[in-house]
């Protein structure tokens, strides 16, 4: 998949972009001529205080659900992130812990140095434990009912901003 950034500013042929690296919410500059630009009206808003995720296309909410968030020792970080890609999981591991889809973001755990022998990327993903929805028990990722994460994966392109508030 191509490397995707969210543009936050433009200045004299340069673009300021969110960078998918640690620490979270870092920005850097790339030459405007070195990238292909596109736009869309999608965004995701996650309110950790009430475990609610809403997905928008412009002003229209097209998905809203309760979710699982990070527990106290491995909290879901707050900030502005974006979806980097969509990885289908259900056909490879139906009933597995990540559900039907994984939507990795540009965010990283601020409590873990690594996860599952890799970088601790924060992802939006399905779940094989829908009974945990509305609780804080994850390692920082956001677990979403499979039917909703499938809807998100079908509609949200890479580069969709994800705003996480407490």
mmCIF file of N, CA and C in Angstrom, residues 24-139:
data_model
loop_
_atom_site.group_PDB
_atom_site.id
_atom_site.type_symbol
_atom_site.label_atom_id
_atom_site.label_comp_id
_atom_site.label_asym_id
_atom_site.label_seq_id
_atom_site.Cartn_x
_atom_site.Cartn_y
_atom_site.Cartn_z
ATOM 1 N N UNK A 24 3.520 10.330 19.339
ATOM 2 C CA UNK A 24 2.295 10.625 18.603
ATOM 3 C C UNK A 24 2.162 12.108 18.291
ATOM 4 N N UNK A 25 1.396 12.374 17.266
ATOM 5 C CA UNK A 25 1.015 13.734 16.840
ATOM 6 C C UNK A 25 2.191 14.556 16.313
ATOM 7 N N UNK A 26 3.225 13.880 15.802
ATOM 8 C CA UNK A 26 4.357 14.583 15.197
ATOM 9 C C UNK A 26 3.994 15.024 13.780
ATOM 10 N N UNK A 27 4.585 16.126 13.352
ATOM 11 C CA UNK A 27 4.372 16.623 11.999
ATOM 12 C C UNK A 27 5.716 16.883 11.336
ATOM 13 N N UNK A 28 5.715 16.845 10.036
ATOM 14 C CA UNK A 28 6.913 17.119 9.260
ATOM 15 C C UNK A 28 6.517 17.732 7.925
ATOM 16 N N UNK A 29 7.497 18.004 7.092
ATOM 17 C CA UNK A 29 7.259 18.662 5.809
ATOM 18 C C UNK A 29 7.698 17.761 4.655
ATOM 19 N N UNK A 30 6.907 17.749 3.585
ATOM 20 C CA UNK A 30 7.256 17.050 2.347
ATOM 21 C C UNK A 30 7.045 18.018 1.192
ATOM 22 N N UNK A 31 7.793 17.825 0.121
ATOM 23 C CA UNK A 31 7.601 18.660 -1.064
ATOM 24 C C UNK A 31 6.264 18.329 -1.711
ATOM 25 N N UNK A 32 5.493 19.344 -2.013
ATOM 26 C CA UNK A 32 4.180 19.133 -2.622
ATOM 27 C C UNK A 32 4.306 18.390 -3.949
ATOM 28 N N UNK A 33 5.372 18.639 -4.690
ATOM 29 C CA UNK A 33 5.559 17.989 -5.980
ATOM 30 C C UNK A 33 5.934 16.522 -5.895
ATOM 31 N N UNK A 34 6.265 16.048 -4.703
ATOM 32 C CA UNK A 34 6.665 14.652 -4.530
ATOM 33 C C UNK A 34 5.517 13.726 -4.147
ATOM 34 N N UNK A 35 4.325 14.270 -4.012
ATOM 35 C CA UNK A 35 3.192 13.457 -3.572
ATOM 36 C C UNK A 35 2.001 13.629 -4.512
ATOM 37 N N UNK A 36 1.107 12.662 -4.469
ATOM 38 C CA UNK A 36 -0.183 12.757 -5.155
ATOM 39 C C UNK A 36 -1.209 13.126 -4.103
ATOM 40 N N UNK A 37 -1.967 14.179 -4.365
ATOM 41 C CA UNK A 37 -2.931 14.648 -3.377
ATOM 42 C C UNK A 37 -4.348 14.247 -3.767
ATOM 43 N N UNK A 38 -5.137 13.964 -2.748
ATOM 44 C CA UNK A 38 -6.559 13.698 -2.937
ATOM 45 C C UNK A 38 -7.307 14.225 -1.718
ATOM 46 N N UNK A 39 -8.600 14.384 -1.863
ATOM 47 C CA UNK A 39 -9.413 14.867 -0.749
ATOM 48 C C UNK A 39 -10.653 13.993 -0.596
ATOM 49 N N UNK A 40 -11.204 14.017 0.592
ATOM 50 C CA UNK A 40 -12.469 13.353 0.881
ATOM 51 C C UNK A 40 -13.087 14.048 2.085
ATOM 52 N N UNK A 41 -14.294 13.662 2.434
ATOM 53 C CA UNK A 41 -15.004 14.325 3.536
ATOM 54 C C UNK A 41 -15.230 13.408 4.728
ATOM 55 N N UNK A 42 -14.507 12.291 4.804
ATOM 56 C CA UNK A 42 -14.684 11.346 5.898
ATOM 57 C C UNK A 42 -13.873 11.759 7.127
ATOM 58 N N UNK A 43 -14.365 11.372 8.293
ATOM 59 C CA UNK A 43 -13.624 11.513 9.539
ATOM 60 C C UNK A 43 -14.242 10.570 10.563
ATOM 61 N N UNK A 44 -13.459 10.234 11.588
ATOM 62 C CA UNK A 44 -13.916 9.408 12.705
ATOM 63 C C UNK A 44 -13.673 10.198 13.975
ATOM 64 N N UNK A 45 -14.648 10.180 14.870
ATOM 65 C CA UNK A 45 -14.506 10.810 16.171
ATOM 66 C C UNK A 45 -14.717 9.748 17.240
ATOM 67 N N UNK A 46 -13.763 9.636 18.154
ATOM 68 C CA UNK A 46 -13.829 8.670 19.244
ATOM 69 C C UNK A 46 -13.785 9.424 20.559
ATOM 70 N N UNK A 47 -14.828 9.287 21.358
ATOM 71 C CA UNK A 47 -14.891 9.917 22.678
ATOM 72 C C UNK A 47 -14.652 8.821 23.715
ATOM 73 N N UNK A 48 -13.463 8.835 24.309
ATOM 74 C CA UNK A 48 -13.103 7.813 25.284
ATOM 75 C C UNK A 48 -13.964 7.882 26.541
ATOM 76 N N UNK A 49 -14.477 9.074 26.870
ATOM 77 C CA UNK A 49 -15.234 9.226 28.107
ATOM 78 C C UNK A 49 -16.550 8.464 28.090
ATOM 79 N N UNK A 50 -17.102 8.243 26.905
ATOM 80 C CA UNK A 50 -18.358 7.480 26.848
ATOM 81 C C UNK A 50 -18.288 6.296 25.878
ATOM 82 N N UNK A 51 -17.044 5.903 25.489
ATOM 83 C CA UNK A 51 -16.833 4.698 24.670
ATOM 84 C C UNK A 51 -17.574 4.771 23.327
ATOM 85 N N UNK A 52 -17.715 5.970 22.762
ATOM 86 C CA UNK A 52 -18.512 6.126 21.547
ATOM 87 C C UNK A 52 -17.652 6.512 20.355
ATOM 88 N N UNK A 53 -17.833 5.781 19.267
ATOM 89 C CA UNK A 53 -17.185 6.076 17.996
ATOM 90 C C UNK A 53 -18.258 6.487 17.004
ATOM 91 N N UNK A 54 -18.007 7.583 16.289
ATOM 92 C CA UNK A 54 -18.895 8.035 15.224
ATOM 93 C C UNK A 54 -18.068 8.218 13.963
ATOM 94 N N UNK A 55 -18.597 7.752 12.843
ATOM 95 C CA UNK A 55 -17.951 7.936 11.543
ATOM 96 C C UNK A 55 -18.827 8.848 10.697
ATOM 97 N N UNK A 56 -18.180 9.813 10.063
ATOM 98 C CA UNK A 56 -18.883 10.835 9.300
ATOM 99 C C UNK A 56 -18.450 10.825 7.840
ATOM 100 N N UNK A 57 -19.395 11.178 6.985
ATOM 101 C CA UNK A 57 -19.126 11.588 5.610
ATOM 102 C C UNK A 57 -19.687 12.990 5.509
ATOM 103 N N UNK A 58 -18.818 13.979 5.603
ATOM 104 C CA UNK A 58 -19.269 15.362 5.703
ATOM 105 C C UNK A 58 -19.980 15.553 7.024
ATOM 106 N N UNK A 59 -21.230 16.064 6.982
ATOM 107 C CA UNK A 59 -22.016 16.277 8.197
ATOM 108 C C UNK A 59 -22.829 15.044 8.580
ATOM 109 N N UNK A 60 -22.895 14.047 7.704
ATOM 110 C CA UNK A 60 -23.722 12.853 7.937
ATOM 111 C C UNK A 60 -22.982 11.809 8.775
ATOM 112 N N UNK A 61 -23.603 11.391 9.878
ATOM 113 C CA UNK A 61 -23.093 10.264 10.658
ATOM 114 C C UNK A 61 -23.592 9.001 9.967
ATOM 115 N N UNK A 62 -22.663 8.174 9.471
ATOM 116 C CA UNK A 62 -23.104 6.943 8.812
ATOM 117 C C UNK A 62 -22.856 5.706 9.665
ATOM 118 N N UNK A 63 -22.130 5.854 10.772
ATOM 119 C CA UNK A 63 -21.948 4.743 11.705
ATOM 120 C C UNK A 63 -21.724 5.318 13.092
ATOM 121 N N UNK A 64 -22.361 4.711 14.079
ATOM 122 C CA UNK A 64 -22.178 5.107 15.479
ATOM 123 C C UNK A 64 -22.279 3.847 16.321
ATOM 124 N N UNK A 65 -21.335 3.682 17.248
ATOM 125 C CA UNK A 65 -21.315 2.478 18.057
ATOM 126 C C UNK A 65 -20.561 2.695 19.357
ATOM 127 N N UNK A 66 -20.859 1.891 20.327
ATOM 128 C CA UNK A 66 -20.031 1.780 21.526
ATOM 129 C C UNK A 66 -18.852 0.887 21.180
ATOM 130 N N UNK A 67 -17.720 1.090 21.854
ATOM 131 C CA UNK A 67 -16.486 0.365 21.548
ATOM 132 C C UNK A 67 -15.781 -0.048 22.829
ATOM 133 N N UNK A 68 -14.754 -0.854 22.675
ATOM 134 C CA UNK A 68 -13.830 -1.187 23.750
ATOM 135 C C UNK A 68 -12.615 -0.275 23.574
ATOM 136 N N UNK A 69 -12.106 0.269 24.678
ATOM 137 C CA UNK A 69 -10.917 1.120 24.629
ATOM 138 C C UNK A 69 -9.841 0.544 25.554
ATOM 139 N N UNK A 70 -8.696 1.189 25.572
ATOM 140 C CA UNK A 70 -7.579 0.728 26.394
ATOM 141 C C UNK A 70 -7.857 0.813 27.885
ATOM 142 N N UNK A 71 -7.333 -0.161 28.605
ATOM 143 C CA UNK A 71 -7.451 -0.174 30.069
ATOM 144 C C UNK A 71 -6.501 0.870 30.671
ATOM 145 N N UNK A 72 -6.590 1.071 31.972
ATOM 146 C CA UNK A 72 -5.816 2.123 32.650
ATOM 147 C C UNK A 72 -4.314 1.976 32.435
ATOM 148 N N UNK A 73 -3.799 0.756 32.393
ATOM 149 C CA UNK A 73 -2.356 0.554 32.249
ATOM 150 C C UNK A 73 -1.879 0.633 30.799
ATOM 151 N N UNK A 74 -2.792 0.519 29.846
ATOM 152 C CA UNK A 74 -2.457 0.633 28.419
ATOM 153 C C UNK A 74 -3.550 1.444 27.725
ATOM 154 N N UNK A 75 -3.661 2.727 28.058
ATOM 155 C CA UNK A 75 -4.780 3.528 27.550
ATOM 156 C C UNK A 75 -4.686 3.813 26.055
ATOM 157 N N UNK A 76 -5.844 4.016 25.479
ATOM 158 C CA UNK A 76 -5.918 4.499 24.101
ATOM 159 C C UNK A 76 -5.446 5.955 24.108
ATOM 160 N N UNK A 77 -4.449 6.308 23.303
ATOM 161 C CA UNK A 77 -3.948 7.691 23.343
ATOM 162 C C UNK A 77 -4.944 8.673 22.729
ATOM 163 N N UNK A 78 -4.928 9.893 23.239
ATOM 164 C CA UNK A 78 -5.743 10.957 22.664
ATOM 165 C C UNK A 78 -4.908 11.712 21.638
ATOM 166 N N UNK A 79 -5.580 12.334 20.692
ATOM 167 C CA UNK A 79 -4.891 13.122 19.685
ATOM 168 C C UNK A 79 -5.561 12.980 18.337
ATOM 169 N N UNK A 80 -4.873 13.474 17.332
ATOM 170 C CA UNK A 80 -5.338 13.388 15.954
ATOM 171 C C UNK A 80 -4.477 12.374 15.227
ATOM 172 N N UNK A 81 -5.112 11.354 14.721
ATOM 173 C CA UNK A 81 -4.445 10.277 14.005
ATOM 174 C C UNK A 81 -5.131 10.109 12.659
ATOM 175 N N UNK A 82 -4.740 9.096 11.909
ATOM 176 C CA UNK A 82 -5.450 8.784 10.669
ATOM 177 C C UNK A 82 -5.281 7.318 10.338
ATOM 178 N N UNK A 83 -6.237 6.813 9.580
ATOM 179 C CA UNK A 83 -6.206 5.418 9.150
ATOM 180 C C UNK A 83 -5.146 5.274 8.069
ATOM 181 N N UNK A 84 -4.271 4.279 8.208
ATOM 182 C CA UNK A 84 -3.193 4.089 7.232
ATOM 183 C C UNK A 84 -3.515 3.044 6.170
ATOM 184 N N UNK A 85 -4.408 2.094 6.488
ATOM 185 C CA UNK A 85 -4.814 1.067 5.527
ATOM 186 C C UNK A 85 -5.946 0.247 6.125
ATOM 187 N N UNK A 86 -6.509 -0.660 5.338
ATOM 188 C CA UNK A 86 -7.543 -1.576 5.814
ATOM 189 C C UNK A 86 -7.089 -2.996 5.509
ATOM 190 N N UNK A 87 -7.020 -3.834 6.545
ATOM 191 C CA UNK A 87 -6.543 -5.207 6.399
ATOM 192 C C UNK A 87 -7.676 -6.177 6.701
ATOM 193 N N UNK A 88 -8.119 -6.952 5.708
ATOM 194 C CA UNK A 88 -9.176 -7.933 5.985
ATOM 195 C C UNK A 88 -8.637 -9.064 6.840
ATOM 196 N N UNK A 89 -9.347 -9.430 7.874
ATOM 197 C CA UNK A 89 -8.896 -10.496 8.767
ATOM 198 C C UNK A 89 -9.874 -11.660 8.811
ATOM 199 N N UNK A 90 -11.144 -11.382 8.679
ATOM 200 C CA UNK A 90 -12.151 -12.413 8.878
ATOM 201 C C UNK A 90 -11.961 -13.639 8.016
ATOM 202 N N UNK A 91 -11.580 -13.440 6.754
ATOM 203 C CA UNK A 91 -11.438 -14.606 5.880
ATOM 204 C C UNK A 91 -10.186 -15.418 6.226
ATOM 205 N N UNK A 92 -9.197 -14.803 6.904
ATOM 206 C CA UNK A 92 -7.978 -15.503 7.280
ATOM 207 C C UNK A 92 -8.110 -16.167 8.644
ATOM 208 N N UNK A 93 -8.853 -15.540 9.543
ATOM 209 C CA UNK A 93 -8.949 -16.036 10.902
ATOM 210 C C UNK A 93 -10.335 -15.736 11.463
ATOM 211 N N UNK A 94 -11.381 -16.348 10.888
ATOM 212 C CA UNK A 94 -12.722 -16.057 11.399
ATOM 213 C C UNK A 94 -12.805 -16.415 12.877
ATOM 214 N N UNK A 95 -13.392 -15.545 13.641
ATOM 215 C CA UNK A 95 -13.495 -15.771 15.077
ATOM 216 C C UNK A 95 -12.259 -15.371 15.847
ATOM 217 N N UNK A 96 -11.229 -14.859 15.154
ATOM 218 C CA UNK A 96 -10.000 -14.438 15.815
ATOM 219 C C UNK A 96 -10.187 -13.161 16.608
ATOM 220 N N UNK A 97 -9.191 -12.778 17.392
ATOM 221 C CA UNK A 97 -9.334 -11.633 18.290
ATOM 222 C C UNK A 97 -9.476 -10.282 17.588
ATOM 223 N N UNK A 98 -9.070 -10.179 16.317
ATOM 224 C CA UNK A 98 -9.133 -8.882 15.638
ATOM 225 C C UNK A 98 -10.365 -8.731 14.764
ATOM 226 N N UNK A 99 -11.247 -9.702 14.782
ATOM 227 C CA UNK A 99 -12.489 -9.601 14.041
ATOM 228 C C UNK A 99 -12.279 -9.578 12.540
ATOM 229 N N UNK A 100 -13.245 -9.016 11.849
ATOM 230 C CA UNK A 100 -13.279 -9.046 10.394
ATOM 231 C C UNK A 100 -12.235 -8.137 9.738
ATOM 232 N N UNK A 101 -11.906 -7.027 10.353
ATOM 233 C CA UNK A 101 -10.998 -6.037 9.754
ATOM 234 C C UNK A 101 -10.094 -5.429 10.812
ATOM 235 N N UNK A 102 -8.906 -5.020 10.365
ATOM 236 C CA UNK A 102 -8.011 -4.189 11.162
ATOM 237 C C UNK A 102 -7.773 -2.908 10.371
ATOM 238 N N UNK A 103 -8.007 -1.784 11.013
ATOM 239 C CA UNK A 103 -7.741 -0.470 10.418
ATOM 240 C C UNK A 103 -6.633 0.180 11.241
ATOM 241 N N UNK A 104 -5.358 -0.082 10.894
ATOM 242 C CA UNK A 104 -4.259 0.538 11.642
ATOM 243 C C UNK A 104 -4.319 2.061 11.504
ATOM 244 N N UNK A 105 -3.854 2.744 12.535
ATOM 245 C CA UNK A 105 -3.794 4.207 12.484
ATOM 246 C C UNK A 105 -2.344 4.665 12.559
ATOM 247 N N UNK A 106 -2.172 5.957 12.480
ATOM 248 C CA UNK A 106 -0.841 6.557 12.602
ATOM 249 C C UNK A 106 -0.411 6.684 14.058
ATOM 250 N N UNK A 107 -1.255 6.267 14.993
ATOM 251 C CA UNK A 107 -0.963 6.390 16.414
ATOM 252 C C UNK A 107 -0.301 5.156 16.998
ATOM 253 N N UNK A 108 0.418 5.371 18.092
ATOM 254 C CA UNK A 108 1.127 4.299 18.799
ATOM 255 C C UNK A 108 0.793 4.341 20.282
ATOM 256 N N UNK A 109 0.858 3.171 20.905
ATOM 257 C CA UNK A 109 0.679 3.104 22.343
ATOM 258 C C UNK A 109 1.745 3.966 23.020
ATOM 259 N N UNK A 110 1.326 4.677 24.046
ATOM 260 C CA UNK A 110 2.281 5.457 24.825
ATOM 261 C C UNK A 110 2.697 4.695 26.081
ATOM 262 N N UNK A 111 2.159 3.472 26.268
ATOM 263 C CA UNK A 111 2.478 2.664 27.444
ATOM 264 C C UNK A 111 3.310 1.433 27.102
ATOM 265 N N UNK A 112 3.250 0.988 25.859
ATOM 266 C CA UNK A 112 3.957 -0.227 25.456
ATOM 267 C C UNK A 112 5.094 0.107 24.495
ATOM 268 N N UNK A 113 6.218 -0.576 24.648
ATOM 269 C CA UNK A 113 7.332 -0.418 23.718
ATOM 270 C C UNK A 113 7.152 -1.292 22.486
ATOM 271 N N UNK A 114 6.492 -2.434 22.671
ATOM 272 C CA UNK A 114 6.190 -3.321 21.547
ATOM 273 C C UNK A 114 4.944 -4.110 21.880
ATOM 274 N N UNK A 115 4.336 -4.673 20.837
ATOM 275 C CA UNK A 115 3.159 -5.511 21.014
ATOM 276 C C UNK A 115 3.200 -6.624 19.990
ATOM 277 N N UNK A 116 3.069 -7.833 20.426
ATOM 278 C CA UNK A 116 3.043 -9.001 19.533
ATOM 279 C C UNK A 116 4.272 -9.018 18.623
ATOM 280 N N UNK A 117 5.452 -8.760 19.206
ATOM 281 C CA UNK A 117 6.748 -8.762 18.511
ATOM 282 C C UNK A 117 6.882 -7.659 17.454
ATOM 283 N N UNK A 118 6.110 -6.592 17.583
ATOM 284 C CA UNK A 118 6.206 -5.485 16.637
ATOM 285 C C UNK A 118 5.917 -4.169 17.319
ATOM 286 N N UNK A 119 5.815 -3.122 16.517
ATOM 287 C CA UNK A 119 5.483 -1.807 17.049
ATOM 288 C C UNK A 119 4.060 -1.805 17.591
ATOM 289 N N UNK A 120 3.805 -1.082 18.663
ATOM 290 C CA UNK A 120 2.468 -1.064 19.267
ATOM 291 C C UNK A 120 1.534 -0.055 18.587
ATOM 292 N N UNK A 121 1.215 -0.328 17.332
ATOM 293 C CA UNK A 121 0.325 0.535 16.550
ATOM 294 C C UNK A 121 -1.082 0.466 17.128
ATOM 295 N N UNK A 122 -1.721 1.604 17.245
ATOM 296 C CA UNK A 122 -3.117 1.648 17.678
ATOM 297 C C UNK A 122 -3.987 1.431 16.444
ATOM 298 N N UNK A 123 -4.907 0.484 16.551
ATOM 299 C CA UNK A 123 -5.780 0.163 15.423
ATOM 300 C C UNK A 123 -7.235 0.183 15.858
ATOM 301 N N UNK A 124 -8.087 0.399 14.884
ATOM 302 C CA UNK A 124 -9.515 0.160 15.037
ATOM 303 C C UNK A 124 -9.718 -1.230 14.456
ATOM 304 N N UNK A 125 -10.302 -2.144 15.201
ATOM 305 C CA UNK A 125 -10.498 -3.484 14.656
ATOM 306 C C UNK A 125 -11.725 -4.144 15.254
ATOM 307 N N UNK A 126 -12.131 -5.232 14.623
ATOM 308 C CA UNK A 126 -13.271 -5.995 15.104
ATOM 309 C C UNK A 126 -12.935 -6.697 16.408
ATOM 310 N N UNK A 127 -13.859 -7.536 16.838
ATOM 311 C CA UNK A 127 -13.657 -8.247 18.095
ATOM 312 C C UNK A 127 -14.338 -9.605 18.066
ATOM 313 N N UNK A 128 -13.761 -10.544 18.770
ATOM 314 C CA UNK A 128 -14.412 -11.837 18.962
ATOM 315 C C UNK A 128 -15.087 -11.895 20.334
ATOM 316 N N UNK A 129 -15.148 -10.745 21.016
ATOM 317 C CA UNK A 129 -15.757 -10.671 22.338
ATOM 318 C C UNK A 129 -16.698 -9.472 22.400
ATOM 319 N N UNK A 130 -17.836 -9.531 21.705
ATOM 320 C CA UNK A 130 -18.746 -8.376 21.698
ATOM 321 C C UNK A 130 -19.303 -8.034 23.077
ATOM 322 N N UNK A 131 -19.228 -8.953 24.031
ATOM 323 C CA UNK A 131 -19.700 -8.671 25.377
ATOM 324 C C UNK A 131 -18.863 -7.626 26.101
ATOM 325 N N UNK A 132 -17.655 -7.363 25.617
ATOM 326 C CA UNK A 132 -16.778 -6.364 26.249
ATOM 327 C C UNK A 132 -17.043 -4.949 25.745
ATOM 328 N N UNK A 133 -17.875 -4.800 24.733
ATOM 329 C CA UNK A 133 -18.177 -3.469 24.184
ATOM 330 C C UNK A 133 -18.651 -2.553 25.309
ATOM 331 N N UNK A 134 -18.111 -1.327 25.324
ATOM 332 C CA UNK A 134 -18.473 -0.356 26.353
ATOM 333 C C UNK A 134 -17.604 -0.436 27.591
ATOM 334 N N UNK A 135 -16.451 -1.127 27.474
ATOM 335 C CA UNK A 135 -15.547 -1.236 28.616
ATOM 336 C C UNK A 135 -14.132 -0.820 28.208
ATOM 337 N N UNK A 136 -13.268 -0.684 29.192
ATOM 338 C CA UNK A 136 -11.867 -0.333 28.977
ATOM 339 C C UNK A 136 -11.014 -1.535 29.357
ATOM 340 N N UNK A 137 -10.780 -2.447 28.399
ATOM 341 C CA UNK A 137 -10.031 -3.670 28.696
ATOM 342 C C UNK A 137 -8.988 -4.018 27.637
ATOM 343 N N UNK A 138 -8.807 -3.167 26.633
ATOM 344 C CA UNK A 138 -7.862 -3.507 25.563
ATOM 345 C C UNK A 138 -6.452 -3.046 25.906
ATOM 346 N N UNK A 139 -5.515 -3.381 25.038
ATOM 347 C CA UNK A 139 -4.126 -2.928 25.178
ATOM 348 C C UNK A 139 -3.915 -1.569 24.517
#
